[in-house]
mmCIF file with all atom_site columns, C-alpha atoms and ligand atoms in Angstrom:
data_model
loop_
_atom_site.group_PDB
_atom_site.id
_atom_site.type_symbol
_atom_site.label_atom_id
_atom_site.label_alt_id
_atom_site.label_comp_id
_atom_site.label_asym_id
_atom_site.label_entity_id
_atom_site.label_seq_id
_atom_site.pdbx_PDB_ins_code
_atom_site.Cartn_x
_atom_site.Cartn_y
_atom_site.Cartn_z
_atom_site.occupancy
_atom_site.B_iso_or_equiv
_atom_site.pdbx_formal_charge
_atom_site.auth_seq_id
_atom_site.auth_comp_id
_atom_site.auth_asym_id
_atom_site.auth_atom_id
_atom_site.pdbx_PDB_model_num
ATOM   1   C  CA  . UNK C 1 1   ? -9.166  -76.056 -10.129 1.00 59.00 ? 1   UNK C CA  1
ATOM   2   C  CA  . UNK C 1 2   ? -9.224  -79.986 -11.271 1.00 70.00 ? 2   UNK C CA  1
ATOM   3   C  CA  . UNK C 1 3   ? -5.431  -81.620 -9.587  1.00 92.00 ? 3   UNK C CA  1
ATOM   4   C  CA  . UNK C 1 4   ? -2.632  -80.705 -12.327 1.00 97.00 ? 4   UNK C CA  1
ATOM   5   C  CA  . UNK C 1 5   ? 0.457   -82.973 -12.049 1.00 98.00 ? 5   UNK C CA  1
ATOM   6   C  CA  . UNK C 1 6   ? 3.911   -81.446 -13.729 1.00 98.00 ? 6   UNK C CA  1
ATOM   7   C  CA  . UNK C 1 7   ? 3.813   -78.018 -15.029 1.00 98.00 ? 7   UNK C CA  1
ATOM   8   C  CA  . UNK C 1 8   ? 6.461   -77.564 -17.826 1.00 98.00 ? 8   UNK C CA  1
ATOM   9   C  CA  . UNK C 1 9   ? 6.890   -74.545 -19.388 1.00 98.00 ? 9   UNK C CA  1
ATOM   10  C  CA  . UNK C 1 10  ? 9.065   -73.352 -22.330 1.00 97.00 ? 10  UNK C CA  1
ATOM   11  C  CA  . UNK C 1 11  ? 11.435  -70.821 -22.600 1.00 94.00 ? 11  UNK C CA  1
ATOM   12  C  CA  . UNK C 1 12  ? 12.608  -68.780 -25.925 1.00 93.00 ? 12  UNK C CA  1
ATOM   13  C  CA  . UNK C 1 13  ? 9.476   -69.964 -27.844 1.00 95.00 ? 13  UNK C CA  1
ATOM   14  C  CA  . UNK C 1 14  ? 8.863   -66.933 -29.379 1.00 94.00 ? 14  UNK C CA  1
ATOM   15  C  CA  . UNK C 1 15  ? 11.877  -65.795 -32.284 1.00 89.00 ? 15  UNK C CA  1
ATOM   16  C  CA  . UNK C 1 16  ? 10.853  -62.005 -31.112 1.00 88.00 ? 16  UNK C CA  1
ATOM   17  C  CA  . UNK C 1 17  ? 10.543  -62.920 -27.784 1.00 86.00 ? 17  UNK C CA  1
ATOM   18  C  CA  . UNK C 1 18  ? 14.137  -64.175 -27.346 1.00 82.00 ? 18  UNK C CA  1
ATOM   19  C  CA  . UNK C 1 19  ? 15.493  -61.206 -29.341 1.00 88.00 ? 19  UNK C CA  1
ATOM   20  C  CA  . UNK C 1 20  ? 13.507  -58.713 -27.015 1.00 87.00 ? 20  UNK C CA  1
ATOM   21  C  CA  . UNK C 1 21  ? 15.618  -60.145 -24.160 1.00 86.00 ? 21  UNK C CA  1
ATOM   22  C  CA  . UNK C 1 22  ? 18.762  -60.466 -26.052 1.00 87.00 ? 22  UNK C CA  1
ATOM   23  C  CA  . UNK C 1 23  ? 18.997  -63.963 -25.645 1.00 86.00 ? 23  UNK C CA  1
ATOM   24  C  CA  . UNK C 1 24  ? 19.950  -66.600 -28.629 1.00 86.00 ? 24  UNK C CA  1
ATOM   25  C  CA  . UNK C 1 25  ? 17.149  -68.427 -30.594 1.00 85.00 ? 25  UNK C CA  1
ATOM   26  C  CA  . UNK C 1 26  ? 17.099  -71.912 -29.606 1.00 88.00 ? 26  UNK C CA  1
ATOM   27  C  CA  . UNK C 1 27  ? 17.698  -74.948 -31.626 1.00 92.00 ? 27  UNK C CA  1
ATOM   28  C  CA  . UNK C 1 28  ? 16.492  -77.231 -29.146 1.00 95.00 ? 28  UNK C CA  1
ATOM   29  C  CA  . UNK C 1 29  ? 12.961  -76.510 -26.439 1.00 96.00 ? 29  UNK C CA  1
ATOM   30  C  CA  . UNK C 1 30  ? 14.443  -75.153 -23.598 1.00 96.00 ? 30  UNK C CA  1
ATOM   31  C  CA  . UNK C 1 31  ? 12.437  -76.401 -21.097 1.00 97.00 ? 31  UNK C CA  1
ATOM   32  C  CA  . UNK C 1 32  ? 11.998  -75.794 -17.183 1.00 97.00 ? 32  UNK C CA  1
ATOM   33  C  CA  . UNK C 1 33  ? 8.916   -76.311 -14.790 1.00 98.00 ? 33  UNK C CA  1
ATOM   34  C  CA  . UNK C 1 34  ? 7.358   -74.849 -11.476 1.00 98.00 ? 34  UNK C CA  1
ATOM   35  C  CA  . UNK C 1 35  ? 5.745   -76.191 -8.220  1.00 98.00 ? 35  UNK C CA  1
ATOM   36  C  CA  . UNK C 1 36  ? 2.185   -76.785 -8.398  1.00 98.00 ? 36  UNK C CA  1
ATOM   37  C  CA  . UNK C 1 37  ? 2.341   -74.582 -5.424  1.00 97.00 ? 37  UNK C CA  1
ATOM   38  C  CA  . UNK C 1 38  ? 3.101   -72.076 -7.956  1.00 98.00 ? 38  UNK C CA  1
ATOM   39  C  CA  . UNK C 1 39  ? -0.531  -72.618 -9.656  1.00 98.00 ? 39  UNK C CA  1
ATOM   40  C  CA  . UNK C 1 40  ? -3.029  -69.509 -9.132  1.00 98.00 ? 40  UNK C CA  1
ATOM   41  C  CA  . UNK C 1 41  ? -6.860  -69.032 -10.995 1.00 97.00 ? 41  UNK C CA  1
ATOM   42  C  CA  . UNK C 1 42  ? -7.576  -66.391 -12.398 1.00 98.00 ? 42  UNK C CA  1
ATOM   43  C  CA  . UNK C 1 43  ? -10.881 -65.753 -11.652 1.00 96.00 ? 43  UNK C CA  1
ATOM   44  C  CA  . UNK C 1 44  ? -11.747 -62.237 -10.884 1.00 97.00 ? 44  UNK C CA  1
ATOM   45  C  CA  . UNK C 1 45  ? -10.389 -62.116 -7.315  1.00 95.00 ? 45  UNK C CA  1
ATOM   46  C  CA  . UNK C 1 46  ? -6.483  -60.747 -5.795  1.00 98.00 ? 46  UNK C CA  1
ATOM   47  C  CA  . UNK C 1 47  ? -3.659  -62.621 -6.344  1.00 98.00 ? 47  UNK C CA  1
ATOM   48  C  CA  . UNK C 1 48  ? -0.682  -62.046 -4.133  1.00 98.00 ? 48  UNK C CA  1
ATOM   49  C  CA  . UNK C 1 49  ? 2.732   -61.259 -5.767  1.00 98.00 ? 49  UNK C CA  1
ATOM   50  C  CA  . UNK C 1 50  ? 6.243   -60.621 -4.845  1.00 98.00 ? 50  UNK C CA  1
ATOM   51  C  CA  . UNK C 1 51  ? 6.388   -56.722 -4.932  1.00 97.00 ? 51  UNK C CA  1
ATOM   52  C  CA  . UNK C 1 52  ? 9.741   -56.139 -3.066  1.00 97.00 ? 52  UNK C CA  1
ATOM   53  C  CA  . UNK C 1 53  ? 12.640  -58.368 -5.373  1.00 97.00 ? 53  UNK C CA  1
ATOM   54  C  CA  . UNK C 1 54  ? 12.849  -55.996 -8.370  1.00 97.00 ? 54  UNK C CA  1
ATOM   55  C  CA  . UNK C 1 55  ? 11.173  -56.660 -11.357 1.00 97.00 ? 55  UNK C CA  1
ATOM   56  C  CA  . UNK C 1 56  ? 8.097   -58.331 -12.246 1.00 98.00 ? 56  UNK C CA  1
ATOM   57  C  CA  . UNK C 1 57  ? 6.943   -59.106 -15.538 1.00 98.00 ? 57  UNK C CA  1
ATOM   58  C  CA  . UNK C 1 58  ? 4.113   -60.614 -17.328 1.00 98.00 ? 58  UNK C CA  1
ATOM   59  C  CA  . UNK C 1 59  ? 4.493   -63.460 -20.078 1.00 98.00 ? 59  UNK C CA  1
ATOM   60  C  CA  . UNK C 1 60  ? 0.815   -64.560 -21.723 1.00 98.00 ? 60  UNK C CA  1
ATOM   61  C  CA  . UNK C 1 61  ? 0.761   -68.233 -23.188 1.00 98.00 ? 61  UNK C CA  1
ATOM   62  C  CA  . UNK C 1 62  ? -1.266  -70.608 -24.520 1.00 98.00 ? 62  UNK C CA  1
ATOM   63  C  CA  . UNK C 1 63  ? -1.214  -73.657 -22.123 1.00 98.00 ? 63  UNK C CA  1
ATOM   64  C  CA  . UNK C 1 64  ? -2.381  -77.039 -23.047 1.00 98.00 ? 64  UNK C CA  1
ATOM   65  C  CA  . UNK C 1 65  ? -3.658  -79.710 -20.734 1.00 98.00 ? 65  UNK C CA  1
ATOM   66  C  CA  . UNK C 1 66  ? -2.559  -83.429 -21.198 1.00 98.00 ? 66  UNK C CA  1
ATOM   67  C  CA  . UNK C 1 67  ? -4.924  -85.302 -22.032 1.00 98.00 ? 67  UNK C CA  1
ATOM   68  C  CA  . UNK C 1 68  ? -3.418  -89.408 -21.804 1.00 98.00 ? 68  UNK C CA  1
ATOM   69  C  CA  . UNK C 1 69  ? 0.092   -90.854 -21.698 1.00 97.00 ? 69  UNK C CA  1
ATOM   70  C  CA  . UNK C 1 70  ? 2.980   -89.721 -24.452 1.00 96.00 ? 70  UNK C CA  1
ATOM   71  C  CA  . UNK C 1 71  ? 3.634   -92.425 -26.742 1.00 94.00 ? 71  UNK C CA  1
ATOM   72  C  CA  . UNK C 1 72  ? 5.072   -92.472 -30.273 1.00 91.00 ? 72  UNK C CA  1
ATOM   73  C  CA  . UNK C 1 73  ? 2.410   -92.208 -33.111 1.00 93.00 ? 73  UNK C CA  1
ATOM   74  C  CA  . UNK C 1 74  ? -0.258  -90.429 -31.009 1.00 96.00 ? 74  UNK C CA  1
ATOM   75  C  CA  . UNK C 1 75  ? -1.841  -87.257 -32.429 1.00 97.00 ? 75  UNK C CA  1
ATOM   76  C  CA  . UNK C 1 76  ? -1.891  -84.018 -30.854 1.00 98.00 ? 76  UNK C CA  1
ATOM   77  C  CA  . UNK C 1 77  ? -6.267  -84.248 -30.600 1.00 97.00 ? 77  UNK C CA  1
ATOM   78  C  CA  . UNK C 1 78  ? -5.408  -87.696 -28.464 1.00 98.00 ? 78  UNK C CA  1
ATOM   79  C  CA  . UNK C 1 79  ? -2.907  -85.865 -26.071 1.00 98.00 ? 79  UNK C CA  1
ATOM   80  C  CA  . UNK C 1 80  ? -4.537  -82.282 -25.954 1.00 98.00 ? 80  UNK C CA  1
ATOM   81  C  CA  . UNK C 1 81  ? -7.941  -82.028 -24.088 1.00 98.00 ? 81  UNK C CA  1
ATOM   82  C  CA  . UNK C 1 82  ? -8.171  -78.999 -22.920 1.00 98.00 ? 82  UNK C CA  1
ATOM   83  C  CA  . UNK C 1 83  ? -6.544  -75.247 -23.365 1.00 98.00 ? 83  UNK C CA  1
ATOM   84  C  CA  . UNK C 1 84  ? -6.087  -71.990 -21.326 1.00 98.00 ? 84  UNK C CA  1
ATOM   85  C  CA  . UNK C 1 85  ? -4.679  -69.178 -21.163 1.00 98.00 ? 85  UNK C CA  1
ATOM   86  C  CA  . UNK C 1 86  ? -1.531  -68.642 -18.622 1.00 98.00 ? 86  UNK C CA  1
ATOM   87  C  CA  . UNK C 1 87  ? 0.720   -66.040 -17.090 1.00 98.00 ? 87  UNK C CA  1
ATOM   88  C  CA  . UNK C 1 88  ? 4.777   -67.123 -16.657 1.00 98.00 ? 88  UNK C CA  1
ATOM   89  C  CA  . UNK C 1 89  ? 5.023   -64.841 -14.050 1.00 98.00 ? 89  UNK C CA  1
ATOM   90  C  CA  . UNK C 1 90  ? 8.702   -63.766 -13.930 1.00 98.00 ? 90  UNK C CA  1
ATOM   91  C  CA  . UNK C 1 91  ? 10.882  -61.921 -11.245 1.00 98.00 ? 91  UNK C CA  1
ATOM   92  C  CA  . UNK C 1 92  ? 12.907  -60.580 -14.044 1.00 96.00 ? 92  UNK C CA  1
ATOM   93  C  CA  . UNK C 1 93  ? 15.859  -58.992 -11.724 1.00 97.00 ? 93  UNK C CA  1
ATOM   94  C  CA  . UNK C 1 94  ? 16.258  -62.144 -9.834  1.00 97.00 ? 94  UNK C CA  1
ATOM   95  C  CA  . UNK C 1 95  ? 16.432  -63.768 -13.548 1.00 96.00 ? 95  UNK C CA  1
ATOM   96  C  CA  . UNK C 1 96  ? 19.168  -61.802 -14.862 1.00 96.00 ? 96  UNK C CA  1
ATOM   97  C  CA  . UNK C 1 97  ? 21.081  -62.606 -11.373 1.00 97.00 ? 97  UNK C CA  1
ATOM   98  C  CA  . UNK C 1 98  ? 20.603  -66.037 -11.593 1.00 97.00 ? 98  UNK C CA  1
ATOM   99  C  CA  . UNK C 1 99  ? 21.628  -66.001 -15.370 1.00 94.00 ? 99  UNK C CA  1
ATOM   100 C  CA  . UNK C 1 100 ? 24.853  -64.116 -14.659 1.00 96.00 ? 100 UNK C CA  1
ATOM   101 C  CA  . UNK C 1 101 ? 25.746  -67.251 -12.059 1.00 97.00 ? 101 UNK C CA  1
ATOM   102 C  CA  . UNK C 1 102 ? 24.634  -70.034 -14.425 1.00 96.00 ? 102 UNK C CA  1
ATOM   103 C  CA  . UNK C 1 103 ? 21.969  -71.197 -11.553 1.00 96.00 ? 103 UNK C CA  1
ATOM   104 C  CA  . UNK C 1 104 ? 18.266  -72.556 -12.011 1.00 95.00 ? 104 UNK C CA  1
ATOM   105 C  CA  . UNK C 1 105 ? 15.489  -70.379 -12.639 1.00 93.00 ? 105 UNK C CA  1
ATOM   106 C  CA  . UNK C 1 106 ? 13.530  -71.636 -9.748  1.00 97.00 ? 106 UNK C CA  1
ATOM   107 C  CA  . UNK C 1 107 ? 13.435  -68.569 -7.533  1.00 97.00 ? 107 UNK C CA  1
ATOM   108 C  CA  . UNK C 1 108 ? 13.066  -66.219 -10.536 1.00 98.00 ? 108 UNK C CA  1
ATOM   109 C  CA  . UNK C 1 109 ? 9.678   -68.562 -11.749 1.00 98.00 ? 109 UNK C CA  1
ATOM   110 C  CA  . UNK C 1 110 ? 8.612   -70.613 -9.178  1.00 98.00 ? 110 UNK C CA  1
ATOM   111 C  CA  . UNK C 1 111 ? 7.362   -68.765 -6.144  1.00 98.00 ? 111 UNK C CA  1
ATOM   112 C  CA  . UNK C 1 112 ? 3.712   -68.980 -5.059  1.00 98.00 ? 112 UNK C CA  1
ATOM   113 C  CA  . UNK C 1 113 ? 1.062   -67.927 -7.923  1.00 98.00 ? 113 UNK C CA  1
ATOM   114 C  CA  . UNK C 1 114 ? 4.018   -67.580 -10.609 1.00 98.00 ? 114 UNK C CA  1
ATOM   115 C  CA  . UNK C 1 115 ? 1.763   -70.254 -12.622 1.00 98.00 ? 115 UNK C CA  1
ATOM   116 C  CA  . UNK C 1 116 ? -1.412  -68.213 -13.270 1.00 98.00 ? 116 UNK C CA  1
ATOM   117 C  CA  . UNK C 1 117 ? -4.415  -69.667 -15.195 1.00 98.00 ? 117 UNK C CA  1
ATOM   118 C  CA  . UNK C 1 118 ? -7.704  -69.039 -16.608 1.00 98.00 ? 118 UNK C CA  1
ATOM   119 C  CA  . UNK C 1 119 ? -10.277 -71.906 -16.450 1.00 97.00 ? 119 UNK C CA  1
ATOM   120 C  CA  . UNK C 1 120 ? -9.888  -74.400 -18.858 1.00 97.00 ? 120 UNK C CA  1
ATOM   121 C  CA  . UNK C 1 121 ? -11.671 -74.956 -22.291 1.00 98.00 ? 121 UNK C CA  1
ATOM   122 C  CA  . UNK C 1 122 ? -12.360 -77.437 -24.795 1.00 98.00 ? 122 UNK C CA  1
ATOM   123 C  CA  . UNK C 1 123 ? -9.081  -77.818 -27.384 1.00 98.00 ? 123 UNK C CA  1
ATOM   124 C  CA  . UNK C 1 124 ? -10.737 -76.192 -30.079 1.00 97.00 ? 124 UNK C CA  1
ATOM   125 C  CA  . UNK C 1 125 ? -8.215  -78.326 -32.729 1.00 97.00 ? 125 UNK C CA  1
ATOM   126 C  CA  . UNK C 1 126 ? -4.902  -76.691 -33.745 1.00 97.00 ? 126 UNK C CA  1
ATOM   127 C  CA  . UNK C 1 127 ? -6.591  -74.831 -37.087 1.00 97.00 ? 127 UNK C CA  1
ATOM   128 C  CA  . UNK C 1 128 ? -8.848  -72.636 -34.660 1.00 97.00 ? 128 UNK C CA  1
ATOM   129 C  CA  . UNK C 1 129 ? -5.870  -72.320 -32.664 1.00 97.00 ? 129 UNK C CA  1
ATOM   130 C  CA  . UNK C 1 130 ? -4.044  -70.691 -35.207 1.00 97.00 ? 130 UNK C CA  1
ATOM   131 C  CA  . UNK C 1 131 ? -7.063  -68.539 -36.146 1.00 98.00 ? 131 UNK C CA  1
ATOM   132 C  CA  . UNK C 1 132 ? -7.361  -66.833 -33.321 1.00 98.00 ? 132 UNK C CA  1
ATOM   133 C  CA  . UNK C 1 133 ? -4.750  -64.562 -31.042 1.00 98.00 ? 133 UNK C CA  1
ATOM   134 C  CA  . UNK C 1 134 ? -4.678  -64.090 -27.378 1.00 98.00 ? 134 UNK C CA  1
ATOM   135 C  CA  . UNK C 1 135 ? -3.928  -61.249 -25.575 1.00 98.00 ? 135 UNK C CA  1
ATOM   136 C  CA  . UNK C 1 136 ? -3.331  -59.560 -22.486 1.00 98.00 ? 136 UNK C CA  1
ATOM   137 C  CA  . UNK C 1 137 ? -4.748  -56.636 -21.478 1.00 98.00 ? 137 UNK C CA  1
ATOM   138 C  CA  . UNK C 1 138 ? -3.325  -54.281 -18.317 1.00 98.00 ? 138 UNK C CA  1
ATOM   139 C  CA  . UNK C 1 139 ? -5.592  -52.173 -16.832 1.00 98.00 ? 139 UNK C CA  1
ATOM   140 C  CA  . UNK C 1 140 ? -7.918  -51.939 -20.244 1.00 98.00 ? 140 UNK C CA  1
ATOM   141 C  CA  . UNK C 1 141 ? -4.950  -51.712 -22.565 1.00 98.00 ? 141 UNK C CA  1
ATOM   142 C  CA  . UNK C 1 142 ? -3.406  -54.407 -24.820 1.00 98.00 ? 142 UNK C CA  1
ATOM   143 C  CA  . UNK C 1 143 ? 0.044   -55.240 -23.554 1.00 98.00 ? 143 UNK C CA  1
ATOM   144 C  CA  . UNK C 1 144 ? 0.829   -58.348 -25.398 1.00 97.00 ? 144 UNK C CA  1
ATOM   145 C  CA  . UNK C 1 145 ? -0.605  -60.061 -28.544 1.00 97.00 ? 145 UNK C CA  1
ATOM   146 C  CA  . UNK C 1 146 ? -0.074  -63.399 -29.698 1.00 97.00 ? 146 UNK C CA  1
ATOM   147 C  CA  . UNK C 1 147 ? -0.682  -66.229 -32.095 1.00 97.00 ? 147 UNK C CA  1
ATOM   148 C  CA  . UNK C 1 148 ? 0.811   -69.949 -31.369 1.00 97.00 ? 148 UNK C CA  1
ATOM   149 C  CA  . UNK C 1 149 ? 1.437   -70.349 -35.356 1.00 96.00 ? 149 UNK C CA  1
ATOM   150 C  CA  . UNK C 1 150 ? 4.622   -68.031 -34.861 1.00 96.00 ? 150 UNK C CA  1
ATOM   151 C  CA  . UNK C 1 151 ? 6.594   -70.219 -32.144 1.00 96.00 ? 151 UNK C CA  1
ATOM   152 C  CA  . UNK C 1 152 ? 9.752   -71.942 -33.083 1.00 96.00 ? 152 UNK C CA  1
ATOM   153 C  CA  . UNK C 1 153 ? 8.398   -75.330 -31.648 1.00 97.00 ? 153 UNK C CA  1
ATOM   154 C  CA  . UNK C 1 154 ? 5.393   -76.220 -32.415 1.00 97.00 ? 154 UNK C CA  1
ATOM   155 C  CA  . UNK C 1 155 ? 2.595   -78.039 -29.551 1.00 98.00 ? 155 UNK C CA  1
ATOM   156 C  CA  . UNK C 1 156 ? 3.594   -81.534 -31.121 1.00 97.00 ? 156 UNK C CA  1
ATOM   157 C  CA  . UNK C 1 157 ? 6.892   -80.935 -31.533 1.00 97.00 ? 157 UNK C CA  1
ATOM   158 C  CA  . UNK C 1 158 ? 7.302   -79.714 -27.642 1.00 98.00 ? 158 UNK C CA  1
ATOM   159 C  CA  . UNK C 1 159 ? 4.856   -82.687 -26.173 1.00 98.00 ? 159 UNK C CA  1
ATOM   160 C  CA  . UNK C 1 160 ? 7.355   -85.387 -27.993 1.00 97.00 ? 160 UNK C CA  1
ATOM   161 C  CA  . UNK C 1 161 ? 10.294  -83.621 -26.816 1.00 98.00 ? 161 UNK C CA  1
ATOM   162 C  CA  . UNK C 1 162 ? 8.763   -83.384 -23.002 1.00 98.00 ? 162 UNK C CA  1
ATOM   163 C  CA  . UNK C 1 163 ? 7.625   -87.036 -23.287 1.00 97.00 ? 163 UNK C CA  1
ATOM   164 C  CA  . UNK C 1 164 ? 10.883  -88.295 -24.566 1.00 96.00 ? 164 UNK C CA  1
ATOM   165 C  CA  . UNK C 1 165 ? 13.031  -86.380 -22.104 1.00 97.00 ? 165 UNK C CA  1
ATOM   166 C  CA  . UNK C 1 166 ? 10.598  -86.430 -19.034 1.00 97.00 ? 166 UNK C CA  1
ATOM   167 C  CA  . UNK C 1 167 ? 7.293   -88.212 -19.385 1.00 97.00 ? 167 UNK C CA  1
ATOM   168 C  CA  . UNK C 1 168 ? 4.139   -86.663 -20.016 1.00 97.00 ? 168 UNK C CA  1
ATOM   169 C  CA  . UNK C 1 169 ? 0.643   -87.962 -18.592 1.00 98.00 ? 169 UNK C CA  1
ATOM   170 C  CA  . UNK C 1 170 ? -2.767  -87.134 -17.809 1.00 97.00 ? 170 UNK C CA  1
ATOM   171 C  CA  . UNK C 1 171 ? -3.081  -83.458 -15.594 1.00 98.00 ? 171 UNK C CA  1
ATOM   172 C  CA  . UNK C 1 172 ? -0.004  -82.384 -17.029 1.00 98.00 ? 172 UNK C CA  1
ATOM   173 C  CA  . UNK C 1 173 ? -0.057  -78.901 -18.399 1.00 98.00 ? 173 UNK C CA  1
ATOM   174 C  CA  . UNK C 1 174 ? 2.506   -76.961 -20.673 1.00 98.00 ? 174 UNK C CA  1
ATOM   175 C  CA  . UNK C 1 175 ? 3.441   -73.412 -20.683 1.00 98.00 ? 175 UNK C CA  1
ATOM   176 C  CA  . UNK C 1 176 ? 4.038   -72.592 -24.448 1.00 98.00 ? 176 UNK C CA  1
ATOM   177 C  CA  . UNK C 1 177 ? 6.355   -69.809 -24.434 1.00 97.00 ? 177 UNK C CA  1
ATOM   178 C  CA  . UNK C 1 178 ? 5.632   -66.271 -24.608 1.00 97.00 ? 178 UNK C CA  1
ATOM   179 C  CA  . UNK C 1 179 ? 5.329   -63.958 -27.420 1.00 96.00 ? 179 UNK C CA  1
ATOM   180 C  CA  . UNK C 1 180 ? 7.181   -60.917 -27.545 1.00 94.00 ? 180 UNK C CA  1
ATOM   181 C  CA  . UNK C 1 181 ? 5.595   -57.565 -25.142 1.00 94.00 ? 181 UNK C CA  1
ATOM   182 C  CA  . UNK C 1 182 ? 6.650   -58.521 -21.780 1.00 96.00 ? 182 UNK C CA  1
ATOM   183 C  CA  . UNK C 1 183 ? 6.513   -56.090 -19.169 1.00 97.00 ? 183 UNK C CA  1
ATOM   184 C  CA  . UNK C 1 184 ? 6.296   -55.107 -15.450 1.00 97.00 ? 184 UNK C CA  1
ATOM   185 C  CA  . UNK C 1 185 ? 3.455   -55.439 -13.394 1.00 98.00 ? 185 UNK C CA  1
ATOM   186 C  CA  . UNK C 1 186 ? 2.230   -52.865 -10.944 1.00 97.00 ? 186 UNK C CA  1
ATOM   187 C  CA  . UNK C 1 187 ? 0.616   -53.247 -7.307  1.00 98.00 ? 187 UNK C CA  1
ATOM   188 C  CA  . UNK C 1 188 ? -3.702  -53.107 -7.918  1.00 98.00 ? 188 UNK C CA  1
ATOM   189 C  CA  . UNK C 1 189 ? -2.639  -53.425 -11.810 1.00 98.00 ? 189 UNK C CA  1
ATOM   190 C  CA  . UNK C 1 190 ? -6.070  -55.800 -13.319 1.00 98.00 ? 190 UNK C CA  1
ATOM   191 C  CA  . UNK C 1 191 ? -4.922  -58.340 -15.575 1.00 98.00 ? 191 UNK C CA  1
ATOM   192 C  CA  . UNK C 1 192 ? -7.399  -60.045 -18.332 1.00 98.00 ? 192 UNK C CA  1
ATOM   193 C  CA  . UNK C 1 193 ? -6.283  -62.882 -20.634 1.00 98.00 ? 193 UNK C CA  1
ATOM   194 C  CA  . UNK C 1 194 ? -8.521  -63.076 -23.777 1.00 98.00 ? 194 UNK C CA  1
ATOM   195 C  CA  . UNK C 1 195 ? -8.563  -65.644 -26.529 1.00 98.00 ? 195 UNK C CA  1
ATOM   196 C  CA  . UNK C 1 196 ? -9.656  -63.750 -29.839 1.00 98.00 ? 196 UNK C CA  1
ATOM   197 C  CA  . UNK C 1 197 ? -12.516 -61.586 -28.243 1.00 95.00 ? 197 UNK C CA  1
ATOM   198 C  CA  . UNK C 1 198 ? -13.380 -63.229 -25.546 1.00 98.00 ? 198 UNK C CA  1
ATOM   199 C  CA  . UNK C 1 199 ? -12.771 -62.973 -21.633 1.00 98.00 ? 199 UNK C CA  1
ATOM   200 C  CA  . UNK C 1 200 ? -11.265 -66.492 -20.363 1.00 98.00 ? 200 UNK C CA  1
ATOM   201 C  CA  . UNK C 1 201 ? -9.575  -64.688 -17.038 1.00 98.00 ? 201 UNK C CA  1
ATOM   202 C  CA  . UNK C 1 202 ? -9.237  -61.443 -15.043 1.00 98.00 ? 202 UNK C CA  1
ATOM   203 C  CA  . UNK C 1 203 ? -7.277  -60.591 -12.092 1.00 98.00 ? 203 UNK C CA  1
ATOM   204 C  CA  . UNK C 1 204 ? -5.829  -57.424 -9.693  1.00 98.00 ? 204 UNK C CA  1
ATOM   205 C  CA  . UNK C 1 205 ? -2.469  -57.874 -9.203  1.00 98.00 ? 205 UNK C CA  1
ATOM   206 C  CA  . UNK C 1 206 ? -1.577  -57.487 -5.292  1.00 98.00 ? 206 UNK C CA  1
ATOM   207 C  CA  . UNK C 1 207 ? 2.383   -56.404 -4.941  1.00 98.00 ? 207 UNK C CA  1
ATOM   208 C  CA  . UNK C 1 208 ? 3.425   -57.422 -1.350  1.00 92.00 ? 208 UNK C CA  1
HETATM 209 ZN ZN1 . ZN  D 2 .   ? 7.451   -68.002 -20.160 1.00 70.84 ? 301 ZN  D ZN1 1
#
């Protein structure tokens, strides 16, 4: 995998998402990242995963990759190059715990291979984005469903928000939020990401 910088990823993206979980609807990103320790491809082979802290679920995004420095006026087709298709992994016990105490997410989304990712692709433009859904698919079966057109912040409106607030720059990636459909994962459970019909990732989940 090509040297990613920052991973930031976005939380409550999703109106159904947020509701699922019981949590508000936000009225500004809510925005966190994760050690590029956390990064894991998925292509075809095991990938280790906490199996012993309660809880872990599955959230499918779309991620973008950065393509240049965030500056005011630039278009999303100068600061998107490439997309792919990503796995929040979430230790969703250790969430709720770290919720109740008002603490950082960081040991609930940040442990090794919490940041999985399919190879990356050509940004198709954001029209073919919103043409086609991505999915995930455990063990054959569709799990979760999505389409980027229904998130409450939109890819521009989340890159000038991280940009403002943190910086952005080239071999940055972002973590779009998950739609609605999250759910537990199971030791020797396969995982495949698909944009529209086709196969972008596949892994077998290995609960240690
Ligand atoms: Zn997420």
């Amino acid at each position: 995998m090509e040297q990613i910088r920052n991973i930031y990823c976005v939380g409550r993206n999703y109106k159904l998402h947020a509701q699922e979980l019981g949590n508000d609807v936000p009225a500004k990103p809510m925005i966190f990242g994760k050690p590029t320790h956390a990064l894991a491809e998925a292509n075809g082979a095991v990938i280790e995963l906490p199996g012993s802290q309660g809880e872990l679920h599955y959230e499918t995004e779309l991620v973008i990759h950065i393509a240049r420095s965030y500056e005011e006026g630039v278009s999303l087709e100068q600061m998107v190059d490439k997309i792919a298709l990503g796995i929040d992994f979430t230790l969703r016990d250790v969430q709720a715990e770290l919720k109740k105490k008002g603490h950082p997410w960081l040991l609930a989304k940040g442990f090794q291979n919490s940041a999985i990712l399919t190879p990356f692709q050509p940004f198709p433009g954001l029209e073919a984005c919103l043409q086609t859904d991505f999915a995930l698919l455990k063990n054959g079966e569709q799990v979760q469903r999505g389409n980027i057109g229904n998130v409450i912040f939109d890819l521009m409106t989340l890159i000038q928000y991280i940009g403002d607030n943190f910086g952005l720059d080239r071999g940055d990636v972002i973590y779009t939020g998950t739609p609605e459909g999250v759910g537990p994962v199971s030791d020797g459970d396969v995982l495949t990401l698909l944009w529209g019909d086709q196969k972008w990732g596949e892994f077998t989940a290995r609960l240690r």
